[in-house]
Coordinates of C-alpha atoms in Angstrom, one line a residue:
Chain A
M757 CA 16.2 -3.2 3.0
A758 CA 19.0 -1.4 4.8
I759 CA 18.2 -0.4 8.3
H760 CA 19.3 3.2 8.7
R761 CA 19.7 4.3 12.2
R762 CA 19.3 8.0 13.0
K763 CA 21.3 10.2 15.1
F764 CA 19.1 12.2 17.3
L765 CA 20.0 15.6 18.7
G766 CA 19.4 16.1 22.3
A767 CA 16.6 18.4 21.6
T768 CA 14.7 15.6 19.8
A769 CA 15.3 12.8 22.2
G770 CA 12.4 13.8 24.3
A771 CA 9.9 13.9 21.4
V772 CA 11.1 10.5 20.2
A773 CA 10.9 9.0 23.7
A774 CA 7.3 10.2 23.8
T775 CA 6.4 8.6 20.5
M776 CA 8.2 5.4 21.5
A777 CA 6.1 5.3 24.6
G778 CA 3.6 3.6 22.4
C779 CA 1.3 6.2 21.0
M780 CA 0.1 4.2 18.0
G781 CA -1.5 7.2 16.3
N782 CA -0.1 9.0 13.3
D783 CA 3.2 9.3 15.0
G784 CA 6.6 10.0 13.5
E785 CA 9.7 8.2 14.4
N786 CA 10.3 4.7 15.5
G787 CA 13.8 5.6 16.3
D788 CA 15.8 2.8 17.8
G789 CA 19.0 4.3 18.8
N790 CA 21.8 6.2 17.3
G791 CA 24.8 5.8 15.1
D792 CA 25.1 7.8 11.9
G793 CA 23.9 5.7 9.1
D794 CA 26.0 7.0 6.2
G795 CA 28.8 8.7 8.0
N796 CA 28.5 11.8 5.9
G797 CA 29.5 13.7 8.9
D798 CA 26.2 15.5 8.9
D799 CA 24.3 15.0 12.0
G800 CA 21.0 15.7 10.5
G801 CA 20.3 19.2 11.5
A802 CA 16.8 18.2 12.4
S803 CA 15.1 20.7 14.6
A804 CA 12.6 19.8 17.3
E805 CA 9.8 21.5 15.3
I806 CA 9.9 19.0 12.4
V807 CA 10.8 15.8 14.1
G808 CA 7.8 13.7 14.3
E809 CA 6.2 15.3 11.3
T810 CA 5.6 13.0 8.3
L811 CA 5.5 13.7 4.6
T812 CA 3.1 11.8 2.5
L813 CA 4.4 10.9 -0.9
T814 CA 2.3 9.2 -3.6
T815 CA 4.3 7.6 -6.2
T816 CA 4.4 4.9 -8.8
T817 CA 4.9 1.2 -8.2
S818 CA 8.1 1.3 -10.2
T819 CA 10.0 3.5 -7.8
Y820 CA 8.9 1.3 -4.9
D821 CA 9.3 -2.1 -6.5
T822 CA 12.9 -1.4 -7.7
G823 CA 13.9 -0.4 -4.1
L824 CA 15.0 3.1 -5.1
L825 CA 12.5 4.7 -2.8
D826 CA 13.8 3.0 0.3
E827 CA 17.3 4.3 -0.5
V828 CA 16.4 8.0 -1.1
N829 CA 13.8 8.1 1.7
A830 CA 16.2 6.7 4.2
A831 CA 18.8 9.4 3.3
F832 CA 16.1 12.1 3.5
E833 CA 15.1 10.8 6.9
D834 CA 18.7 10.9 8.0
R835 CA 19.1 14.4 6.9
Y836 CA 15.8 16.0 8.0
G837 CA 14.5 13.7 10.7
V838 CA 11.3 13.5 8.9
A839 CA 9.7 10.2 8.0
V840 CA 8.3 9.7 4.5
D841 CA 5.1 7.8 4.1
A842 CA 5.3 6.5 0.6
V843 CA 2.1 5.2 -1.0
A844 CA 2.8 3.3 -4.1
Q845 CA 0.0 3.6 -6.7
G846 CA -0.1 4.1 -10.4
T847 CA 0.7 7.6 -11.7
G848 CA -3.0 8.3 -12.4
A849 CA -4.0 7.2 -8.9
A850 CA -1.1 9.0 -7.3
L851 CA -2.1 12.3 -8.9
E852 CA -5.7 11.7 -8.0
T853 CA -4.8 11.2 -4.3
A854 CA -2.9 14.5 -4.4
R855 CA -5.8 16.2 -6.1
S856 CA -8.0 15.4 -3.1
G857 CA -5.3 16.7 -0.8
D858 CA -4.3 13.4 0.7
S859 CA -0.7 13.7 -0.1
D860 CA 2.0 16.4 0.0
V861 CA 4.2 15.5 -2.9
V862 CA 4.1 13.2 -5.9
M863 CA 6.8 11.4 -7.9
V864 CA 5.3 10.2 -11.2
H865 CA 6.2 9.5 -14.8
A866 CA 3.5 10.5 -17.3
R867 CA 4.1 14.0 -18.6
S868 CA 0.6 14.4 -20.1
L869 CA -1.0 13.6 -16.8
E870 CA 1.4 15.8 -14.8
D871 CA 0.7 18.7 -17.1
E872 CA -3.1 18.3 -16.5
F873 CA -2.3 18.3 -12.8
L874 CA -0.3 21.5 -13.1
E875 CA -2.8 23.2 -15.3
E876 CA -5.7 22.5 -12.9
G877 CA -3.6 24.3 -10.2
Y878 CA -3.2 21.3 -7.9
G879 CA 0.6 21.1 -8.3
V880 CA 3.4 23.6 -8.1
N881 CA 7.2 23.6 -8.6
R882 CA 7.5 20.6 -10.9
R883 CA 11.1 19.4 -11.4
D884 CA 12.6 16.9 -13.7
L885 CA 14.0 14.2 -11.4
M886 CA 15.5 11.3 -13.3
F887 CA 14.8 9.1 -16.3
N888 CA 15.0 5.5 -17.3
D889 CA 13.4 3.9 -20.3
F890 CA 10.7 1.5 -21.3
V891 CA 11.5 -1.8 -22.9
V892 CA 9.2 -4.2 -24.8
V893 CA 9.6 -7.6 -23.2
G894 CA 8.4 -10.9 -24.3
P895 CA 8.9 -14.7 -24.1
E896 CA 12.1 -16.4 -25.2
D897 CA 10.5 -18.1 -28.3
D898 CA 9.3 -14.6 -29.5
P899 CA 6.2 -15.8 -31.4
A900 CA 5.7 -12.3 -33.0
G901 CA 9.4 -12.2 -34.2
I902 CA 10.0 -8.7 -32.9
D903 CA 13.4 -9.3 -31.3
G904 CA 15.8 -6.5 -32.0
M905 CA 13.4 -4.2 -33.8
E906 CA 14.5 -0.6 -33.8
S907 CA 11.0 0.8 -33.6
A908 CA 8.5 0.4 -30.8
T909 CA 5.5 1.2 -33.1
E910 CA 6.6 -1.4 -35.6
A911 CA 7.0 -3.9 -32.8
F912 CA 3.5 -3.2 -31.5
Q913 CA 2.1 -3.3 -35.0
T914 CA 3.6 -6.7 -35.5
I915 CA 2.3 -8.0 -32.2
A916 CA -1.2 -6.9 -33.2
D917 CA -0.9 -8.3 -36.7
T918 CA 0.3 -11.7 -35.4
G919 CA -2.3 -11.7 -32.6
S920 CA 0.4 -12.5 -30.0
T921 CA -0.8 -12.2 -26.5
F922 CA 0.0 -8.7 -25.0
V923 CA -0.5 -7.8 -21.3
S924 CA -1.5 -4.3 -20.7
R925 CA -1.3 -2.7 -17.2
G926 CA -4.7 -1.1 -17.8
D927 CA -4.4 0.9 -14.6
N928 CA -4.0 4.4 -15.8
S929 CA -0.3 4.4 -14.7
G930 CA 2.6 6.1 -16.3
T931 CA 3.5 2.9 -18.1
H932 CA -0.1 2.3 -19.3
T933 CA -0.3 5.9 -20.5
K934 CA 3.0 5.3 -22.5
E935 CA 1.7 2.1 -23.9
L936 CA -1.5 3.7 -25.2
A937 CA 0.6 6.5 -26.7
I938 CA 2.6 3.9 -28.6
W939 CA -0.5 2.1 -29.9
E940 CA -1.8 5.5 -31.1
A941 CA 1.5 6.3 -32.8
A942 CA 1.4 2.9 -34.4
G943 CA -2.1 3.7 -35.7
T944 CA -3.5 0.5 -34.2
E945 CA -6.5 0.1 -31.9
P946 CA -5.6 -2.7 -29.5
G947 CA -8.3 -5.2 -28.9
G948 CA -9.3 -8.8 -29.4
N949 CA -8.5 -11.9 -27.5
W950 CA -4.7 -11.3 -27.6
Y951 CA -4.9 -8.0 -25.7
R952 CA -5.3 -8.4 -21.9
E953 CA -5.8 -5.6 -19.5
V954 CA -4.8 -6.8 -16.1
G955 CA -5.4 -3.6 -14.0
A956 CA -2.4 -4.2 -11.8
G957 CA 1.1 -2.9 -11.0
M958 CA 4.2 -3.5 -13.1
G959 CA 5.3 -6.5 -11.1
D960 CA 1.9 -8.2 -11.4
A961 CA 1.8 -7.5 -15.2
L962 CA 5.3 -9.0 -15.6
N963 CA 4.3 -12.0 -13.6
Q964 CA 1.2 -12.5 -15.7
A965 CA 3.1 -12.0 -19.0
S966 CA 5.7 -14.5 -17.9
E967 CA 3.0 -17.1 -16.9
S968 CA 1.1 -16.8 -20.2
G969 CA 4.0 -16.3 -22.6
A970 CA 2.9 -12.8 -23.5
Y971 CA 4.5 -9.5 -24.4
T972 CA 4.3 -6.4 -22.3
L973 CA 5.7 -2.9 -22.0
S974 CA 7.8 -2.5 -18.8
D975 CA 9.9 0.2 -17.3
R976 CA 13.5 -1.1 -17.5
G977 CA 14.0 -0.6 -13.7
T978 CA 11.2 -3.0 -12.6
F979 CA 12.1 -5.5 -15.3
I980 CA 15.8 -5.6 -14.2
S981 CA 14.8 -6.0 -10.6
M982 CA 12.6 -8.9 -11.5
Q983 CA 14.3 -10.6 -14.5
D984 CA 15.5 -13.5 -12.4
D985 CA 12.0 -14.4 -11.5
V986 CA 10.3 -14.2 -14.9
N987 CA 10.7 -16.0 -18.2
L988 CA 10.9 -12.9 -20.3
G989 CA 13.6 -11.1 -22.2
I990 CA 14.0 -7.6 -23.6
R991 CA 12.8 -7.7 -27.3
V992 CA 12.9 -4.0 -28.1
Q993 CA 15.4 -1.8 -26.3
G994 CA 14.7 1.7 -25.1
P995 CA 16.9 4.8 -25.6
I996 CA 19.3 4.0 -22.8
E997 CA 20.5 1.1 -25.0
G998 CA 20.1 2.9 -28.2
G999 CA 16.5 2.3 -28.8
P1000 CA 13.8 4.8 -30.0
E1001 CA 13.3 8.0 -28.2
L1002 CA 9.6 7.1 -28.0
L1003 CA 10.5 4.7 -25.2
A1004 CA 12.0 7.4 -22.9
N1005 CA 10.6 7.4 -19.4
P1006 CA 11.2 10.7 -17.5
Y1007 CA 10.1 11.1 -13.9
G1008 CA 9.0 14.3 -12.4
V1009 CA 8.4 15.4 -8.8
I1010 CA 5.7 18.0 -7.9
A1011 CA 4.6 19.6 -4.7
V1012 CA 0.9 19.9 -3.9
N1013 CA -0.3 23.5 -4.1
P1014 CA -0.7 24.7 -0.5
A1015 CA -3.1 27.5 -1.8
V1016 CA -5.5 24.7 -2.9
H1017 CA -5.0 22.4 0.0
S1018 CA -4.1 24.3 3.2
N1019 CA -3.2 21.1 5.0
A1020 CA -0.5 20.1 2.5
N1021 CA 2.9 20.0 4.2
Y1022 CA 4.4 22.3 1.6
D1023 CA 7.7 23.2 3.3
L1024 CA 8.5 19.6 3.8
A1025 CA 7.4 18.7 0.3
M1026 CA 9.8 21.4 -1.0
S1027 CA 12.6 20.1 1.3
Y1028 CA 12.0 16.7 -0.2
I1029 CA 12.1 18.0 -3.8
G1030 CA 15.1 20.0 -2.9
F1031 CA 16.9 17.0 -1.5
L1032 CA 16.0 14.8 -4.4
T1033 CA 17.2 17.4 -7.0
S1034 CA 20.3 18.3 -5.0
P1035 CA 23.8 16.9 -5.9
E1036 CA 23.5 14.6 -3.0
G1037 CA 20.1 13.2 -3.9
Q1038 CA 21.0 12.9 -7.5
E1039 CA 24.1 11.0 -6.6
I1040 CA 22.1 8.5 -4.6
I1041 CA 19.9 8.0 -7.7
E1042 CA 23.0 7.6 -9.9
N1043 CA 24.6 5.1 -7.6
Y1044 CA 21.5 2.9 -7.1
T1045 CA 22.0 -0.4 -8.8
V1046 CA 20.3 -3.8 -9.0
D1047 CA 22.5 -6.7 -10.2
D1048 CA 25.2 -4.1 -10.9
K1049 CA 22.9 -2.3 -13.4
Q1050 CA 22.1 1.3 -12.9
L1051 CA 18.3 1.7 -13.0
F1052 CA 17.7 5.4 -13.0
F1053 CA 19.6 8.3 -14.5
P1054 CA 19.6 11.6 -12.7
E1055 CA 18.2 14.5 -14.7
A1056 CA 17.8 17.4 -12.3
L1057 CA 21.2 19.1 -12.4
S1058 CA 22.1 21.1 -15.4
E1059 CA 24.0 24.3 -16.0
D1060 CA 21.5 25.1 -18.7
P1061 CA 18.2 24.1 -17.1
N1062 CA 15.3 23.1 -19.3
F1063 CA 12.6 25.7 -18.5
Q1064 CA 9.9 23.4 -19.7
Q1065 CA 10.3 21.3 -16.6
Y1066 CA 8.6 23.9 -14.4
V1067 CA 5.5 24.4 -16.5
P1068 CA 3.2 22.3 -18.6
E1069 CA 5.0 21.3 -21.8
G1070 CA 4.5 23.8 -24.6
W1071 CA 3.3 26.5 -22.2
S1072 CA 4.5 30.0 -22.7
S1073 CA 3.7 33.2 -20.9
D1074 CA 2.2 34.9 -23.9
G1075 CA -1.0 32.9 -24.0
G1076 CA -0.2 29.3 -23.7
E1077 CA -0.3 26.5 -26.2
Chain B
M1234 CA -9.5 6.3 19.7
I1235 CA -8.5 2.9 21.0
G1236 CA -6.2 3.3 24.0
P1237 CA -2.5 2.7 24.2
A1238 CA -0.4 0.4 22.1
L1239 CA -1.1 -3.3 22.1
S1240 CA 1.7 -4.7 24.2
S1241 CA 2.3 -7.5 21.7
Q1242 CA 6.0 -7.9 22.4
P1243 CA 6.0 -11.4 23.9
F1244 CA 3.4 -12.3 21.3
V1245 CA 5.7 -11.1 18.6
E1246 CA 8.6 -12.9 20.1
L1247 CA 6.6 -16.1 20.0
L1248 CA 5.6 -15.4 16.4
S1249 CA 9.2 -14.9 15.3
L1250 CA 9.9 -18.3 16.8
L1251 CA 6.8 -19.7 15.1
S1252 CA 7.7 -18.2 11.8
G1253 CA 11.2 -19.7 12.1
I1254 CA 9.6 -23.1 12.6
I1255 CA 7.3 -22.5 9.7
S1256 CA 10.0 -21.4 7.3
E1257 CA 12.2 -24.3 8.3
P1258 CA 10.4 -27.1 6.4
L1259 CA 9.7 -24.7 3.4
L1260 CA 13.5 -24.6 3.0
V1261 CA 13.6 -20.9 2.7
E1262 CA 15.8 -18.7 4.7
F1263 CA 13.8 -16.2 6.5
P1264 CA 13.9 -13.7 3.8
F1265 CA 13.4 -10.3 5.4
E1266 CA 14.4 -8.0 8.2
R1267 CA 13.1 -9.0 11.6
N1268 CA 11.9 -5.5 12.2
Y1269 CA 10.0 -5.6 8.9
V1270 CA 8.1 -8.7 9.7
T1271 CA 7.5 -8.0 13.4
S1272 CA 6.2 -4.5 12.7
I1273 CA 3.9 -5.9 10.0
I1274 CA 2.6 -8.5 12.5
R1275 CA 2.1 -5.8 15.0
V1276 CA 0.1 -3.6 12.7
S1277 CA -2.0 -6.5 11.6
L1278 CA -2.8 -7.5 15.2
Y1279 CA -3.3 -3.9 16.4
V1280 CA -5.7 -3.0 13.7
S1281 CA -7.7 -6.2 13.6
L1282 CA -7.9 -6.7 17.4
A1283 CA -8.8 -3.0 18.0
A1284 CA -11.5 -3.2 15.3
V1285 CA -12.9 -6.4 16.6
A1286 CA -12.9 -5.3 20.3
A1287 CA -14.7 -2.1 19.4
S1288 CA -17.1 -4.0 17.1
T1289 CA -17.9 -6.5 19.8
L1290 CA -18.7 -3.8 22.3
F1291 CA -21.1 -2.3 19.7
S1292 CA -22.5 -5.6 18.3
L1293 CA -23.4 -7.5 21.4
P1294 CA -25.9 -4.9 22.8
V1295 CA -27.4 -4.6 19.4
A1296 CA -27.8 -8.4 19.1
M1297 CA -29.3 -8.5 22.5
L1298 CA -31.7 -5.7 21.8
V1299 CA -32.8 -7.2 18.5
G1300 CA -32.9 -10.7 20.0
F1301 CA -35.0 -9.8 23.0
T1302 CA -37.4 -7.2 21.8
D1303 CA -40.1 -7.1 19.2
F1304 CA -40.5 -3.9 17.3
P1305 CA -41.9 -2.9 13.9
G1306 CA -39.3 -3.2 11.2
K1307 CA -37.3 -5.9 13.1
R1308 CA -37.3 -8.1 10.0
V1309 CA -35.8 -5.3 8.0
V1310 CA -33.0 -4.8 10.6
V1311 CA -32.2 -8.5 10.6
A1312 CA -32.1 -8.5 6.8
V1313 CA -29.7 -5.5 6.9
I1314 CA -27.5 -7.3 9.3
N1315 CA -27.4 -10.5 7.2
T1316 CA -26.7 -8.5 4.1
G1317 CA -23.9 -6.7 5.8
M1318 CA -22.2 -10.1 6.5
G1319 CA -21.4 -10.4 2.9
F1320 CA -20.6 -6.9 2.1
P1321 CA -17.6 -6.6 -0.2
S1322 CA -14.6 -5.2 1.7
V1323 CA -13.4 -3.2 -1.2
V1324 CA -16.6 -1.2 -1.2
V1325 CA -16.3 -0.6 2.5
G1326 CA -12.7 0.6 1.9
L1327 CA -14.0 3.0 -0.8
V1328 CA -16.7 4.4 1.5
V1329 CA -14.3 4.9 4.4
L1330 CA -11.7 6.5 2.1
F1331 CA -14.3 9.0 1.0
A1332 CA -15.3 9.6 4.5
V1333 CA -11.7 10.2 5.8
S1334 CA -10.2 11.8 2.7
N1335 CA -9.4 15.4 3.0
Q1336 CA -12.5 16.2 0.9
G1337 CA -14.7 14.0 3.0
P1338 CA -16.8 14.8 6.1
L1339 CA -14.0 13.6 8.4
G1340 CA -11.3 15.2 6.4
S1341 CA -10.2 17.5 9.2
L1342 CA -9.1 14.5 11.3
E1343 CA -6.4 13.7 8.7
L1344 CA -7.1 9.9 9.1
V1345 CA -6.4 8.9 5.5
F1346 CA -3.4 6.4 5.3
T1347 CA -3.4 5.7 9.0
K1348 CA -4.1 2.7 11.2
E1349 CA -7.2 4.4 12.6
A1350 CA -8.8 4.5 9.1
M1351 CA -8.0 0.8 8.8
I1352 CA -9.6 0.2 12.1
M1353 CA -12.7 2.0 11.0
S1354 CA -13.1 0.0 7.8
Q1355 CA -12.5 -3.3 9.6
F1356 CA -15.0 -2.3 12.3
V1357 CA -17.6 -1.8 9.5
L1358 CA -16.7 -5.2 8.1
A1359 CA -16.7 -7.1 11.4
T1360 CA -19.8 -5.6 12.9
P1361 CA -22.5 -7.3 10.8
V1362 CA -20.7 -10.7 11.2
I1363 CA -20.5 -10.4 15.0
T1364 CA -24.0 -9.0 15.3
G1365 CA -25.5 -11.6 13.0
V1366 CA -23.9 -14.7 14.5
S1367 CA -24.5 -13.5 18.0
L1368 CA -28.1 -12.8 17.1
A1369 CA -28.5 -16.3 15.8
A1370 CA -26.9 -17.7 18.9
V1371 CA -29.2 -15.7 21.2
T1372 CA -32.3 -16.5 19.4
S1373 CA -31.6 -20.2 19.2
V1374 CA -31.3 -20.3 23.0
E1375 CA -34.3 -18.2 23.6
E1376 CA -37.3 -20.5 23.3
G1377 CA -36.6 -23.4 25.7
V1378 CA -34.5 -21.6 28.3
Q1379 CA -36.6 -18.4 28.5
D1380 CA -39.7 -20.3 29.3
A1381 CA -38.0 -22.2 32.0
A1382 CA -36.4 -19.1 33.4
Y1383 CA -39.7 -17.2 33.5
A1384 CA -41.4 -20.3 35.0
M1385 CA -39.0 -20.1 37.8
G1386 CA -40.0 -16.5 38.4
G1387 CA -37.0 -14.8 36.8
T1388 CA -37.1 -11.1 35.9
R1389 CA -36.3 -10.0 32.3
L1390 CA -32.7 -9.3 33.4
D1391 CA -32.3 -12.8 34.8
V1392 CA -33.6 -14.2 31.6
A1393 CA -31.2 -12.1 29.6
L1394 CA -28.3 -13.2 31.7
V1395 CA -29.2 -16.8 31.5
T1396 CA -29.6 -16.5 27.8
I1397 CA -26.1 -14.9 27.4
K1398 CA -24.6 -17.7 29.5
E1399 CA -26.3 -20.3 27.4
A1400 CA -25.3 -18.6 24.2
R1401 CA -21.7 -17.8 25.1
Y1402 CA -20.3 -20.4 22.8
G1403 CA -22.1 -18.9 19.9
I1404 CA -21.0 -15.4 20.9
V1405 CA -17.4 -16.5 21.0
T1406 CA -17.8 -18.0 17.6
A1407 CA -19.3 -14.7 16.5
V1408 CA -16.2 -12.8 17.7
L1409 CA -13.9 -15.2 16.0
A1410 CA -15.8 -15.0 12.8
G1411 CA -15.5 -11.2 13.0
L1412 CA -11.8 -11.5 13.7
G1413 CA -11.4 -13.8 10.8
R1414 CA -13.2 -11.4 8.5
A1415 CA -11.0 -8.5 9.7
I1416 CA -7.5 -10.0 9.8
S1417 CA -7.8 -11.8 6.5
E1418 CA -9.3 -9.0 4.4
I1419 CA -7.1 -7.0 2.0
G1420 CA -9.4 -4.9 -0.1
S1421 CA -10.3 -2.2 2.4
V1422 CA -7.0 -1.9 4.3
L1423 CA -5.1 -1.5 1.0
I1424 CA -7.3 1.4 0.0
V1425 CA -7.6 3.3 3.2
G1426 CA -4.2 2.4 4.7
G1427 CA -2.0 2.9 1.6
N1428 CA 0.3 -0.1 2.5
I1429 CA 3.0 2.2 3.9
V1430 CA 6.4 1.0 5.1
R1431 CA 9.1 3.4 6.2
A1432 CA 12.5 3.4 4.7
D1433 CA 13.9 1.6 7.7
G1434 CA 11.5 -1.3 7.2
T1435 CA 9.0 -0.3 9.9
S1436 CA 5.5 -0.9 8.8
I1437 CA 3.1 2.0 9.3
T1438 CA 0.0 0.6 7.6
R1439 CA 1.2 -2.6 6.0
T1440 CA -0.5 -5.7 7.2
L1441 CA 0.2 -9.3 6.6
T1442 CA -2.3 -9.5 3.8
T1443 CA -1.1 -6.4 2.0
A1444 CA 2.5 -7.5 2.5
I1445 CA 1.7 -10.8 0.8
R1446 CA 0.3 -8.9 -2.1
V1447 CA 3.5 -6.8 -2.4
E1448 CA 5.7 -9.8 -2.4
A1449 CA 3.6 -11.6 -5.0
R1450 CA 3.6 -8.5 -7.1
Q1451 CA 7.4 -8.5 -7.1
G1452 CA 7.5 -12.2 -7.9
R1453 CA 8.9 -13.2 -4.5
Y1454 CA 6.6 -16.1 -3.9
E1455 CA 8.6 -17.9 -1.2
T1456 CA 8.5 -14.8 0.9
A1457 CA 4.8 -14.5 0.2
F1458 CA 4.2 -18.0 1.3
V1459 CA 6.1 -17.5 4.5
L1460 CA 4.0 -14.5 5.3
G1461 CA 0.9 -16.5 4.5
A1462 CA 2.0 -19.2 6.8
I1463 CA 2.5 -16.6 9.6
L1464 CA -1.0 -15.3 8.9
V1465 CA -2.6 -18.7 9.1
A1466 CA -0.6 -19.5 12.3
L1467 CA -1.7 -16.2 13.8
V1468 CA -5.4 -17.0 13.1
L1469 CA -5.1 -20.5 14.6
L1470 CA -3.3 -19.1 17.6
I1471 CA -5.9 -16.4 18.3
N1472 CA -8.7 -18.9 17.8
G1473 CA -7.1 -21.3 20.3
I1474 CA -6.6 -18.6 22.9
V1475 CA -10.2 -17.2 22.5
L1476 CA -11.8 -20.6 22.6
H1477 CA -9.8 -21.5 25.7
L1478 CA -10.8 -18.2 27.4
G1479 CA -14.3 -18.4 26.2
G1480 CA -14.7 -21.8 27.7
T1481 CA -15.7 -24.6 25.4
G1482 CA -19.0 -25.3 27.2
R1483 CA -21.5 -26.1 24.5
G1484 CA -24.4 -23.8 24.1
R1485 CA -26.8 -26.7 24.9

């Protein structure tokens, strides 16, 4: 966890000193000095009005557990002087928290759930942010014999047919949503003693699968960041390594609609989305590696933008679906 | 809300030293930023001590009142207190979340994902424990001592004071039990606090218990164990200090 020190402008020093004086409330900065963290020659441009403000982000466990979030949030704090309070939940929970107006911006990865969120009017200005992919991981001895299969549905079908233990997130997260979609595409209703819903984050699910010699569906990022600690290997690759498109894992970022929740910190949320989808933010995502492997692939910049990223998929102005 | 920051600096210094000693025999390098671990310790202490302090101020008068007076429905009150001792912290967390959420009755205070919300839920958790154990201590003293005090011509107030003095060991135990309940619970603080750490490693609402969960989730069990050892050491330390201050004079 790199410590990024911020460079405060004279105008902000007073505000910071005040917060450092020990007000333990919902305060902003715990600034501890100066010195420009990344030497990009940009001194932050933070104005006295926004320093001390916080932005609440609800996101998925995968962005947090891989360490990507620390990286981008530190850069955002450097630039805007605004601290990001990141609450890592599953995609479903993250959207639910935003629905009740308890967060300002969401970073999630389940398009069907995101679309509901947009259609209900809770979110505005969705942007494609980045993608990685899902992989089917399992024990070294591969009891179901799915190693190297080209098709996720075939692999799932085989796991079900052989009754090999499968750990499901079971937490209404993006990964869980994807897993259910694969079962549906495979035409199999998972159930029985071999299918275990653990109701936990990706890291927990990988640990449990490792302990009990089970298969599970994981996002590649979290798996790579944990692979030294678990006795699991990738059995079916995702599209990044030439696997099926079904295993693609796109992430979106959405601002909470300020017309629905007047307390939503909309301008900061848009600054955050703007930063993440800017060349600078996208470069940070591109350059983030664990064990020399790139975990996330930026997707926001395009000369030919995909208009579907702004609206629920399949939506069109002449009457929808 | 609870006044200024807990000046836990020397305390934290001591803990850093302690955690060094703890991590030595476990043969793990201290695996995180100092700032990360000290700020987590600070949040844990601030939230739990504030909650227990507020809860003690609230619970003791209630225990006295219930202990010294007879009123209709007293048995119901005692039953409620005793039930509350075993109340699941996750449920308390949920209730507090609904109260402080933007949609809830306290939504305008914007307390969700803050330390104050965590203090609220720990207050709710600690209060029945402190009230219940204090009540038991007070009522166990009552009979013999009260008679003697009245016999010597004491007023009601004198009797109450004598009783508190006699029951002080039990009351200290009650406060410690409440603190144990508060500092070691994870269910409610996870829900209402959101387990937030800033990008520079400064904890906003991450406590030792929720940090242990994060480390375990990511498969970093050594780190989780070190944090666990710190938590245990912390509880022992606080117990030692409180027992020392509270005097170890036996109730009777």
